[in-house]
mmCIF file of C-alpha atoms in Angstrom:
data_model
loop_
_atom_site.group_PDB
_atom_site.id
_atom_site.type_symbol
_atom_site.label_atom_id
_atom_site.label_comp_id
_atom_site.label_asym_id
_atom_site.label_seq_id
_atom_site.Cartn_x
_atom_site.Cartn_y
_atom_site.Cartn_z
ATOM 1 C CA UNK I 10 15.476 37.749 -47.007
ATOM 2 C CA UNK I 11 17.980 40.060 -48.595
ATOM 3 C CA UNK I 12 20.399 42.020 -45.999
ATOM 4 C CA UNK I 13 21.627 44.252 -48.518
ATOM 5 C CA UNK I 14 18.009 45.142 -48.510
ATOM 6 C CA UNK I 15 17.390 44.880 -44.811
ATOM 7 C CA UNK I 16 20.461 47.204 -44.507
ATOM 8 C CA UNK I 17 19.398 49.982 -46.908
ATOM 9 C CA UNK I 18 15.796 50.622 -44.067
ATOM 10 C CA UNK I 19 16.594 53.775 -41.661
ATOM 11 C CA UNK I 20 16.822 53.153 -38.126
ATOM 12 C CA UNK I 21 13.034 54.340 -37.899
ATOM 13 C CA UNK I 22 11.650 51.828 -40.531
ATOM 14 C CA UNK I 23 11.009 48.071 -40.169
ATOM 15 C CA UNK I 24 9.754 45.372 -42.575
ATOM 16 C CA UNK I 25 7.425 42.914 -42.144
ATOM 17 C CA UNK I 26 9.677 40.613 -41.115
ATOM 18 C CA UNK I 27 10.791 43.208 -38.115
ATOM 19 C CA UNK I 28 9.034 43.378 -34.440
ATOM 20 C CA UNK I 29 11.592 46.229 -33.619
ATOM 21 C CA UNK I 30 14.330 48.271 -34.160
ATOM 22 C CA UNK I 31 17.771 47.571 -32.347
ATOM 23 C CA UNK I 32 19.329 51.169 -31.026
ATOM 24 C CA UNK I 33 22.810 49.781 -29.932
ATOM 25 C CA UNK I 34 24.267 45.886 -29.459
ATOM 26 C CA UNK I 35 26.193 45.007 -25.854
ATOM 27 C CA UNK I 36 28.651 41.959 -26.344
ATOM 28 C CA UNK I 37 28.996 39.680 -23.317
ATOM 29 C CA UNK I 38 31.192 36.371 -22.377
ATOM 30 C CA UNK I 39 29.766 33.789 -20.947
ATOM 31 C CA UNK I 40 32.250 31.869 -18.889
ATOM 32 C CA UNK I 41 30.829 28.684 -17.596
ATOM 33 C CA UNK I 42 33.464 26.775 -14.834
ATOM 34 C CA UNK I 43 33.147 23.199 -14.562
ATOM 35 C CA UNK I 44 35.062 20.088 -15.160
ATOM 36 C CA UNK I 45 35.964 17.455 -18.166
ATOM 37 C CA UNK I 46 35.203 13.679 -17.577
ATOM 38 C CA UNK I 47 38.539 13.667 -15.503
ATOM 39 C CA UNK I 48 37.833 15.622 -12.777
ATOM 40 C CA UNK I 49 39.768 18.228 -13.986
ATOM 41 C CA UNK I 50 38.441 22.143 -13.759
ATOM 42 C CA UNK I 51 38.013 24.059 -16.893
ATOM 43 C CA UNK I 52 36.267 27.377 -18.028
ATOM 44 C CA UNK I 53 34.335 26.870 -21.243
ATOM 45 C CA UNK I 54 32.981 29.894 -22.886
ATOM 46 C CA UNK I 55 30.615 31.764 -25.183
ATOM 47 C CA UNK I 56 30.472 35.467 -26.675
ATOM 48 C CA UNK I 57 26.869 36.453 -26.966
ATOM 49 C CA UNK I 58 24.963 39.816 -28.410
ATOM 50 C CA UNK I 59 22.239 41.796 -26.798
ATOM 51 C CA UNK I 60 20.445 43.723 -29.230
ATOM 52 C CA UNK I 61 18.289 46.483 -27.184
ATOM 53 C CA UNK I 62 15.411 47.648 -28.922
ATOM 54 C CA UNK I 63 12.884 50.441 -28.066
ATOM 55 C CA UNK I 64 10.193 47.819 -26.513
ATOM 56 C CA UNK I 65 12.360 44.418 -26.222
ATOM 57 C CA UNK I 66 15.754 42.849 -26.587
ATOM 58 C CA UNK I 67 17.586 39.709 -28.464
ATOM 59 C CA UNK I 68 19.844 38.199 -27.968
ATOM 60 C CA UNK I 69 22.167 35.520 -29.783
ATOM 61 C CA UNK I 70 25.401 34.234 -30.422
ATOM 62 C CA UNK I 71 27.614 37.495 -30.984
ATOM 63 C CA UNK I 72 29.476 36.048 -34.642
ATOM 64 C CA UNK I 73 26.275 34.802 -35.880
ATOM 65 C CA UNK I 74 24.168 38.768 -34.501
ATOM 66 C CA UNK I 75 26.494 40.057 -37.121
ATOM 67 C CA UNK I 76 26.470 37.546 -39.943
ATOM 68 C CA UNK I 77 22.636 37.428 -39.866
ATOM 69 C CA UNK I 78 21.252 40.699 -38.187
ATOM 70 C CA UNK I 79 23.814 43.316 -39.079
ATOM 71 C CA UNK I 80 24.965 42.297 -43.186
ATOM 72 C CA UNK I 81 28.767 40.820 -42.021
ATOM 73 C CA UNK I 82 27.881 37.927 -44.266
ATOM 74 C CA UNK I 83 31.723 38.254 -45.915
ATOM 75 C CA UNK I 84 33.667 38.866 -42.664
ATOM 76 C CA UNK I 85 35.742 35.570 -42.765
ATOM 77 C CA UNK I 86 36.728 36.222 -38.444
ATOM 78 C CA UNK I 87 32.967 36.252 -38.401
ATOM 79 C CA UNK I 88 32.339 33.443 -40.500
ATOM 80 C CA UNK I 89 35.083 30.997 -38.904
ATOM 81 C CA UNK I 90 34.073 32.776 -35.178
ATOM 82 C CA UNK I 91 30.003 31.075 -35.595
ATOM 83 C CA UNK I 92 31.447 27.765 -37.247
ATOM 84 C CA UNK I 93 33.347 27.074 -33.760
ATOM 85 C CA UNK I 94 30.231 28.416 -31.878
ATOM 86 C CA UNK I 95 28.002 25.965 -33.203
ATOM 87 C CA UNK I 96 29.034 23.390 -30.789
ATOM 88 C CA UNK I 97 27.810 26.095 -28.042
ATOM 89 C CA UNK I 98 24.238 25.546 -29.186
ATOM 90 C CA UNK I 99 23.567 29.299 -27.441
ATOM 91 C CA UNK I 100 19.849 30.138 -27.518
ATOM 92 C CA UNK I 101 18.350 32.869 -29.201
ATOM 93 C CA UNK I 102 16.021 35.048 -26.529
ATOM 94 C CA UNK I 103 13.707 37.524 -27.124
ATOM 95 C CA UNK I 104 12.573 39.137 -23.965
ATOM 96 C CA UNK I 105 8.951 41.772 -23.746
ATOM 97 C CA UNK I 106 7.787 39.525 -27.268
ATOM 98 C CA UNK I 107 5.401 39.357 -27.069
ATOM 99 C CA UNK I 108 4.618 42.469 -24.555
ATOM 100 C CA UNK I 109 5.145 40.850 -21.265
ATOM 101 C CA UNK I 110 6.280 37.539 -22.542
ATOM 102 C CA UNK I 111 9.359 35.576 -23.604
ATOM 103 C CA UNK I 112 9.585 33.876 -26.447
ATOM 104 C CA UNK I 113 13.492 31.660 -26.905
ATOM 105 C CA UNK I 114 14.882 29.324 -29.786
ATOM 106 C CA UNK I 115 16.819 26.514 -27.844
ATOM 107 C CA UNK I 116 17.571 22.714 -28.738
ATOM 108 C CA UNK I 117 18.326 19.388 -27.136
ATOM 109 C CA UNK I 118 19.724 17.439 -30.833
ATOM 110 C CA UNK I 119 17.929 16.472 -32.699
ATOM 111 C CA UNK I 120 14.680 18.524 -31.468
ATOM 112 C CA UNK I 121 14.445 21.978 -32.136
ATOM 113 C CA UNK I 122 12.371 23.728 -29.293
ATOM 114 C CA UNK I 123 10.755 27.340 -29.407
ATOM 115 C CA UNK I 124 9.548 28.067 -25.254
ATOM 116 C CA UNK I 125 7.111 29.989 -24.364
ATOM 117 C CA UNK I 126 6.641 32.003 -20.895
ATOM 118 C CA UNK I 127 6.142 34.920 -18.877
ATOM 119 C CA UNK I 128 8.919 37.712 -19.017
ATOM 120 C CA UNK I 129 11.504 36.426 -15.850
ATOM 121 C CA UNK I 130 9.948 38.730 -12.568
ATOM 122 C CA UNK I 131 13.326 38.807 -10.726
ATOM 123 C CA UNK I 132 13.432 40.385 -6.905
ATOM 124 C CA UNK I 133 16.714 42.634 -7.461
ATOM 125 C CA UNK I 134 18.113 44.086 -4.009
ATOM 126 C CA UNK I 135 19.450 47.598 -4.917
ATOM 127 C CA UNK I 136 22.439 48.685 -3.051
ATOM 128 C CA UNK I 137 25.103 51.164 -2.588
ATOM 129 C CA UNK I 138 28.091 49.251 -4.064
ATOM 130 C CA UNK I 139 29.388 50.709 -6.984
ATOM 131 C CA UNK I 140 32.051 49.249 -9.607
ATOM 132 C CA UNK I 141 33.198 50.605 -12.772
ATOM 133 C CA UNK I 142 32.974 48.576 -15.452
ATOM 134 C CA UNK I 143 33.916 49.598 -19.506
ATOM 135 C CA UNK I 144 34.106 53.010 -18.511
ATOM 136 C CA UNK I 145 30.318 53.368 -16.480
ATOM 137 C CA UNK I 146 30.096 53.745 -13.355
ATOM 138 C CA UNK I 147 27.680 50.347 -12.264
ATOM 139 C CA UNK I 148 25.575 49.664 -9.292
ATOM 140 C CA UNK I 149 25.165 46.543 -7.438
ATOM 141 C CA UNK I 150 22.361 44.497 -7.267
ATOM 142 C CA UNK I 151 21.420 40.959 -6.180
ATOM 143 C CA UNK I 152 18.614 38.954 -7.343
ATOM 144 C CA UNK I 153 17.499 35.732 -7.735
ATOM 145 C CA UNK I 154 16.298 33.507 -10.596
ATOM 146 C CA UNK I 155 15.512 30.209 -11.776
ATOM 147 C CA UNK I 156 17.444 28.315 -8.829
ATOM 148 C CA UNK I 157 20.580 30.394 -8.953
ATOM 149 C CA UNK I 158 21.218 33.966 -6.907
ATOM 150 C CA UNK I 159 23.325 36.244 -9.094
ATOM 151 C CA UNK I 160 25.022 39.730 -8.324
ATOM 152 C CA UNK I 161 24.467 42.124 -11.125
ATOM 153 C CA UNK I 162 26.005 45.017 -11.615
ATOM 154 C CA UNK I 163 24.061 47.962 -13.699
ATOM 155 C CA UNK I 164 25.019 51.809 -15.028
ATOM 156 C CA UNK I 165 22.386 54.198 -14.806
ATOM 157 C CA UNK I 166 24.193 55.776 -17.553
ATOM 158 C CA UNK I 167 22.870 53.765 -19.607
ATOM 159 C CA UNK I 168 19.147 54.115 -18.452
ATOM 160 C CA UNK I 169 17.374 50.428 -20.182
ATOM 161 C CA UNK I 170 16.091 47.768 -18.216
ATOM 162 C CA UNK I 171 18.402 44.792 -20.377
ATOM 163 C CA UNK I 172 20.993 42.541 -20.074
ATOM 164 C CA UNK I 173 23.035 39.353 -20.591
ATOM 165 C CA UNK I 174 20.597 36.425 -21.580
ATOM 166 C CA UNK I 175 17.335 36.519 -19.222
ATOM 167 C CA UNK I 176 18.736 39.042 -17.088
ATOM 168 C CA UNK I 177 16.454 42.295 -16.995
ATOM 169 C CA UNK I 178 14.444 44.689 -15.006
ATOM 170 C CA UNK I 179 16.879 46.988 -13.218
ATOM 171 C CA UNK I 180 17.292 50.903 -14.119
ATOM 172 C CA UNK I 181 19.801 50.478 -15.878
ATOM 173 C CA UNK I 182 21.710 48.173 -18.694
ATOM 174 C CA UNK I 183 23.255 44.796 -16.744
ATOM 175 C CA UNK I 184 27.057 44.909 -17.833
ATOM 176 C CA UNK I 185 28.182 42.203 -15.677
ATOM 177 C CA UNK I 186 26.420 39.349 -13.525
ATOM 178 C CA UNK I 187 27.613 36.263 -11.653
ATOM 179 C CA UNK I 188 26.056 33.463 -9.597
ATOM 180 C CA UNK I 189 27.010 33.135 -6.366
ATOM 181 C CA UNK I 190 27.887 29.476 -6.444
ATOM 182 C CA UNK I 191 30.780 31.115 -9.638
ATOM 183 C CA UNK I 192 30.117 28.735 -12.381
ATOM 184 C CA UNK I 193 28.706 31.248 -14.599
ATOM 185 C CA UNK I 194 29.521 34.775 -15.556
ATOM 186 C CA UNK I 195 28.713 37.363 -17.765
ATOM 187 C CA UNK I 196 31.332 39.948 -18.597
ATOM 188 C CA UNK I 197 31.321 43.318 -20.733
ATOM 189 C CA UNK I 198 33.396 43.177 -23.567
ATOM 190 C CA UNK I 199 32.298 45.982 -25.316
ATOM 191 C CA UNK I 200 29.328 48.216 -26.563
ATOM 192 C CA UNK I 201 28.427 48.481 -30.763
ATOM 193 C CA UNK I 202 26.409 51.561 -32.098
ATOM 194 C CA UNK I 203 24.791 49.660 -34.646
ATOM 195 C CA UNK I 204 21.030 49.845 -35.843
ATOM 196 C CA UNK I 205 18.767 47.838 -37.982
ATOM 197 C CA UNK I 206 15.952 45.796 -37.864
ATOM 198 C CA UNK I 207 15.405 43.862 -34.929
ATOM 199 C CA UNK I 208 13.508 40.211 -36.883
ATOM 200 C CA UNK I 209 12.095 37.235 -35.369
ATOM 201 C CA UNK I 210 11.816 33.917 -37.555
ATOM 202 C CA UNK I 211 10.596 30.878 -35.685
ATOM 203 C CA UNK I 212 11.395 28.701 -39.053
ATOM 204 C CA UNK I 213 9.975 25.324 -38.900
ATOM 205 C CA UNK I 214 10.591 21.892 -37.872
ATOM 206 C CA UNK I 215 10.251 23.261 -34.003
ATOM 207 C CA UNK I 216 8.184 21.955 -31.097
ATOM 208 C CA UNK I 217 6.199 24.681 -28.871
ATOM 209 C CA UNK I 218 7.347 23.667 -25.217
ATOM 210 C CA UNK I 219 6.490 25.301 -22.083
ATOM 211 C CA UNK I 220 10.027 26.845 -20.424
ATOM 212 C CA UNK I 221 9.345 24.726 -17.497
ATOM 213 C CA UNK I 222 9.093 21.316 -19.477
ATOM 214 C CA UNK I 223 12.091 22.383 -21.546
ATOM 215 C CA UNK I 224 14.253 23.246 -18.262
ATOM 216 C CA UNK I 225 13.342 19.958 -16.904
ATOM 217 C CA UNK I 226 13.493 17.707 -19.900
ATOM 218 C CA UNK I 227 16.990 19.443 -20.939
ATOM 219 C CA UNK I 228 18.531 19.204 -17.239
ATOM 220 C CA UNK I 229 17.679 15.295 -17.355
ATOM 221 C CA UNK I 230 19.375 14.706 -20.619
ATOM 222 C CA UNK I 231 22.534 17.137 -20.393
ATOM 223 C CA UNK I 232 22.545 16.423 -16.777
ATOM 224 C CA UNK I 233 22.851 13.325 -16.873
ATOM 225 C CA UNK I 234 26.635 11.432 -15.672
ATOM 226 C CA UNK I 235 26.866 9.930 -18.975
ATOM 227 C CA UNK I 236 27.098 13.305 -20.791
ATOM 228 C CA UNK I 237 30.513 14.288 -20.424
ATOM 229 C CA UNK I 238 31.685 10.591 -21.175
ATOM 230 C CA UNK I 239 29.640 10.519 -24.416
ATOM 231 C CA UNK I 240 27.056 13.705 -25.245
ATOM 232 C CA UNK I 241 25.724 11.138 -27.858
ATOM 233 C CA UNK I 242 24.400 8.597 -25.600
ATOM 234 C CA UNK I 243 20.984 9.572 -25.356
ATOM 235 C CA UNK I 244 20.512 9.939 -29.150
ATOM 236 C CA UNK I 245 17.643 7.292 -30.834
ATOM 237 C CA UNK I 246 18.754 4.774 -33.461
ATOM 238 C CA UNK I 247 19.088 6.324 -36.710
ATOM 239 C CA UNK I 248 19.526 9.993 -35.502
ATOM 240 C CA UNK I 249 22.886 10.883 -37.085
ATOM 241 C CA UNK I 250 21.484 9.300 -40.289
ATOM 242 C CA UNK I 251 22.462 11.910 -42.961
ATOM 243 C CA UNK I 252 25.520 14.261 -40.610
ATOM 244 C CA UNK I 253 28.082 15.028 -42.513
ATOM 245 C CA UNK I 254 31.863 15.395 -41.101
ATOM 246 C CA UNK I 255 33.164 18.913 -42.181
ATOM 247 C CA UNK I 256 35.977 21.404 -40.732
ATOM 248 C CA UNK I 257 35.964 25.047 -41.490
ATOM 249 C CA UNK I 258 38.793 24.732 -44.782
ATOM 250 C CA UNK I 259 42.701 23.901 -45.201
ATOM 251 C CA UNK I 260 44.031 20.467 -44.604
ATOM 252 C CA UNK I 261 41.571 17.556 -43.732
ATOM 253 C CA UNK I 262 42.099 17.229 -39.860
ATOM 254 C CA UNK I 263 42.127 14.138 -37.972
ATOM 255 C CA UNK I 264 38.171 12.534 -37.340
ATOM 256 C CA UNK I 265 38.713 13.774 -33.518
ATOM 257 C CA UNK I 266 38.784 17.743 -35.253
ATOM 258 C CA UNK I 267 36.522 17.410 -37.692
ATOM 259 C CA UNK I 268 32.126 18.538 -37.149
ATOM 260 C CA UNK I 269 29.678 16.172 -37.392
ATOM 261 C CA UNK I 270 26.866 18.482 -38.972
ATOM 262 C CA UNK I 271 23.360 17.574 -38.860
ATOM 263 C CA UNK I 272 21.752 21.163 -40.014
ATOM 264 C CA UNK I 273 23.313 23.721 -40.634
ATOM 265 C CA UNK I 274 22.009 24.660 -37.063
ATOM 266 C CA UNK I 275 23.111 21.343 -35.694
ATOM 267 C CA UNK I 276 26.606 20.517 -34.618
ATOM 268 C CA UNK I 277 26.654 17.115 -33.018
ATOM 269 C CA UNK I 278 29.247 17.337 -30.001
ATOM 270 C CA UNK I 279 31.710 14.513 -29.994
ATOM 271 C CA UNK I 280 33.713 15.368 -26.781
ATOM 272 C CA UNK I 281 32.027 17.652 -23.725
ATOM 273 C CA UNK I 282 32.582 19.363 -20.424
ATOM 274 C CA UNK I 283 30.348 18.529 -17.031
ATOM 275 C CA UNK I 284 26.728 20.184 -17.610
ATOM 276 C CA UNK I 285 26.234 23.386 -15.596
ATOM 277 C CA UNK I 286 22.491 24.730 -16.238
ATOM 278 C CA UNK I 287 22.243 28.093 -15.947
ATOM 279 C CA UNK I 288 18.530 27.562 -15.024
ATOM 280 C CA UNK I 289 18.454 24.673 -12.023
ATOM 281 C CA UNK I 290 14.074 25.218 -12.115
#
């Protein structure tokens, strides 16, 4: 599809490409603390984009939101910022598509996945606490979901029920959230007044998976001891046939620097961090 094109539509029009129209984009990091194969603790990280729509929300890696959804296709920090996120392999979500549903892009290499389900019912606790966070005065709330209790904190002033990755249903946008166990943690890091388009394309070459079979089958394989030693070792005979080894430009690096690229979706990982699941069922 052209962006140029895609650009040019008013806030109030959509294509047929288009299941809504984003009103404004909230930028999160995702800090994940765990530990290498020594033993030793680290904080790995991720920036994602919420784009909040009139009926739903997606979101997505934050460089690749802007190369793809909002017509950045030339920004070069953009460009170099979704080469390095590749190796994050962060899911696309779209929560309320279908109404009431959830519909997310994930993969476990080489398998692409798109997982179906229910829209995530979480029990929030609303209570007095208040923080401010960017500016808005938030609210705390916790809830629990998927195996982990989190503590959200929401601003009525901004009166949607969104929020980082799966995180919804509160009266107001989530601008931070954290588990209690603190591995995970989603932090504001700023708010974009952008509109266009909101699209969905499922693509091809993906298996339909129920978000329970994907949770499990995904926590076995990433889960697994082995991963952080070698995040290849579960791969089949013959499934790297055809990666290429690329870096981003300049100088050829050493093999340890360079990507092995499957798809252009794909980034083989040849070095990872302890496996911390953000959903545990």
């Amino acid at each position: 599809m052209n962006i140029a094109f895609l650009l040019s539509m008013t806030a109030q029009a959509q294509t047929r490409d288009s299941i809504d129209v984003c009103q404004f984009v909230v930028i999160y990091d995702h800090l994940i603390h765990t530990f290498d194969n020594d033993g030793n603790a680290v904080t790995d990280s991720a920036q994602i984009a919420v784009q909040v729509g009139q009926h739903m929300t997606k979101c997505a890696e934050f460089n690749l939101t802007m190369l793809n959804d909002f017509g950045e296709g030339s920004n070069k920090d953009y460009q170099l910022g979704e080469w390095y996120a590749r190796l994050k392999q962060v899911p696309t979500i779209f929560l309320n598509h279908p109404e009431g549903e959830m519909r997310v892009f994930d993969k476990v290499i080489p398998q692409r996945y798109t997982i179906s389900g229910s829209l995530p019912a979480i029990d929030w606790k609303l209570s007095e606490n208040t923080l401010t966070i960017g500016g808005y005065l938030c609210h705390r709330a916790p809830g629990k979901y998927a195996g982990r209790t989190w503590t959200a904190w929401y601003t009525d002033e901004i009166p949607v029920s969104a929020g980082p990755w799966k995180l919804h249903g509160l009266p107001g946008i989530i601008l931070q959230a954290a588990d209690t166990k603190g591995i995970h943690a989603f932090i504001f890091a700023g708010l974009l007044n952008r509109q266009a388009p909101i699209t969905y394309h499922e693509g091809s070459n993906r298996q339909s998976i129920t978000l329970a079979k994907f949770i499990s089958h995904r926590n076995k394989v990433l889960g697994n001891k082995r991963y952080a030693q070698n995040p290849r070792y579960y791969l089949p005979e013959g499934a790297l046939d055809g990666a290429i080894e690329m870096w981003p430009g300049g100088p050829e690096p050493a093999p340890e620097d360079k990507m092995t690229v499957l798809a252009t979706d794909m980034v083989v990982p040849k070095a990872a961090y302890v496996y911390q699941p953000l959903e545990l069922e």
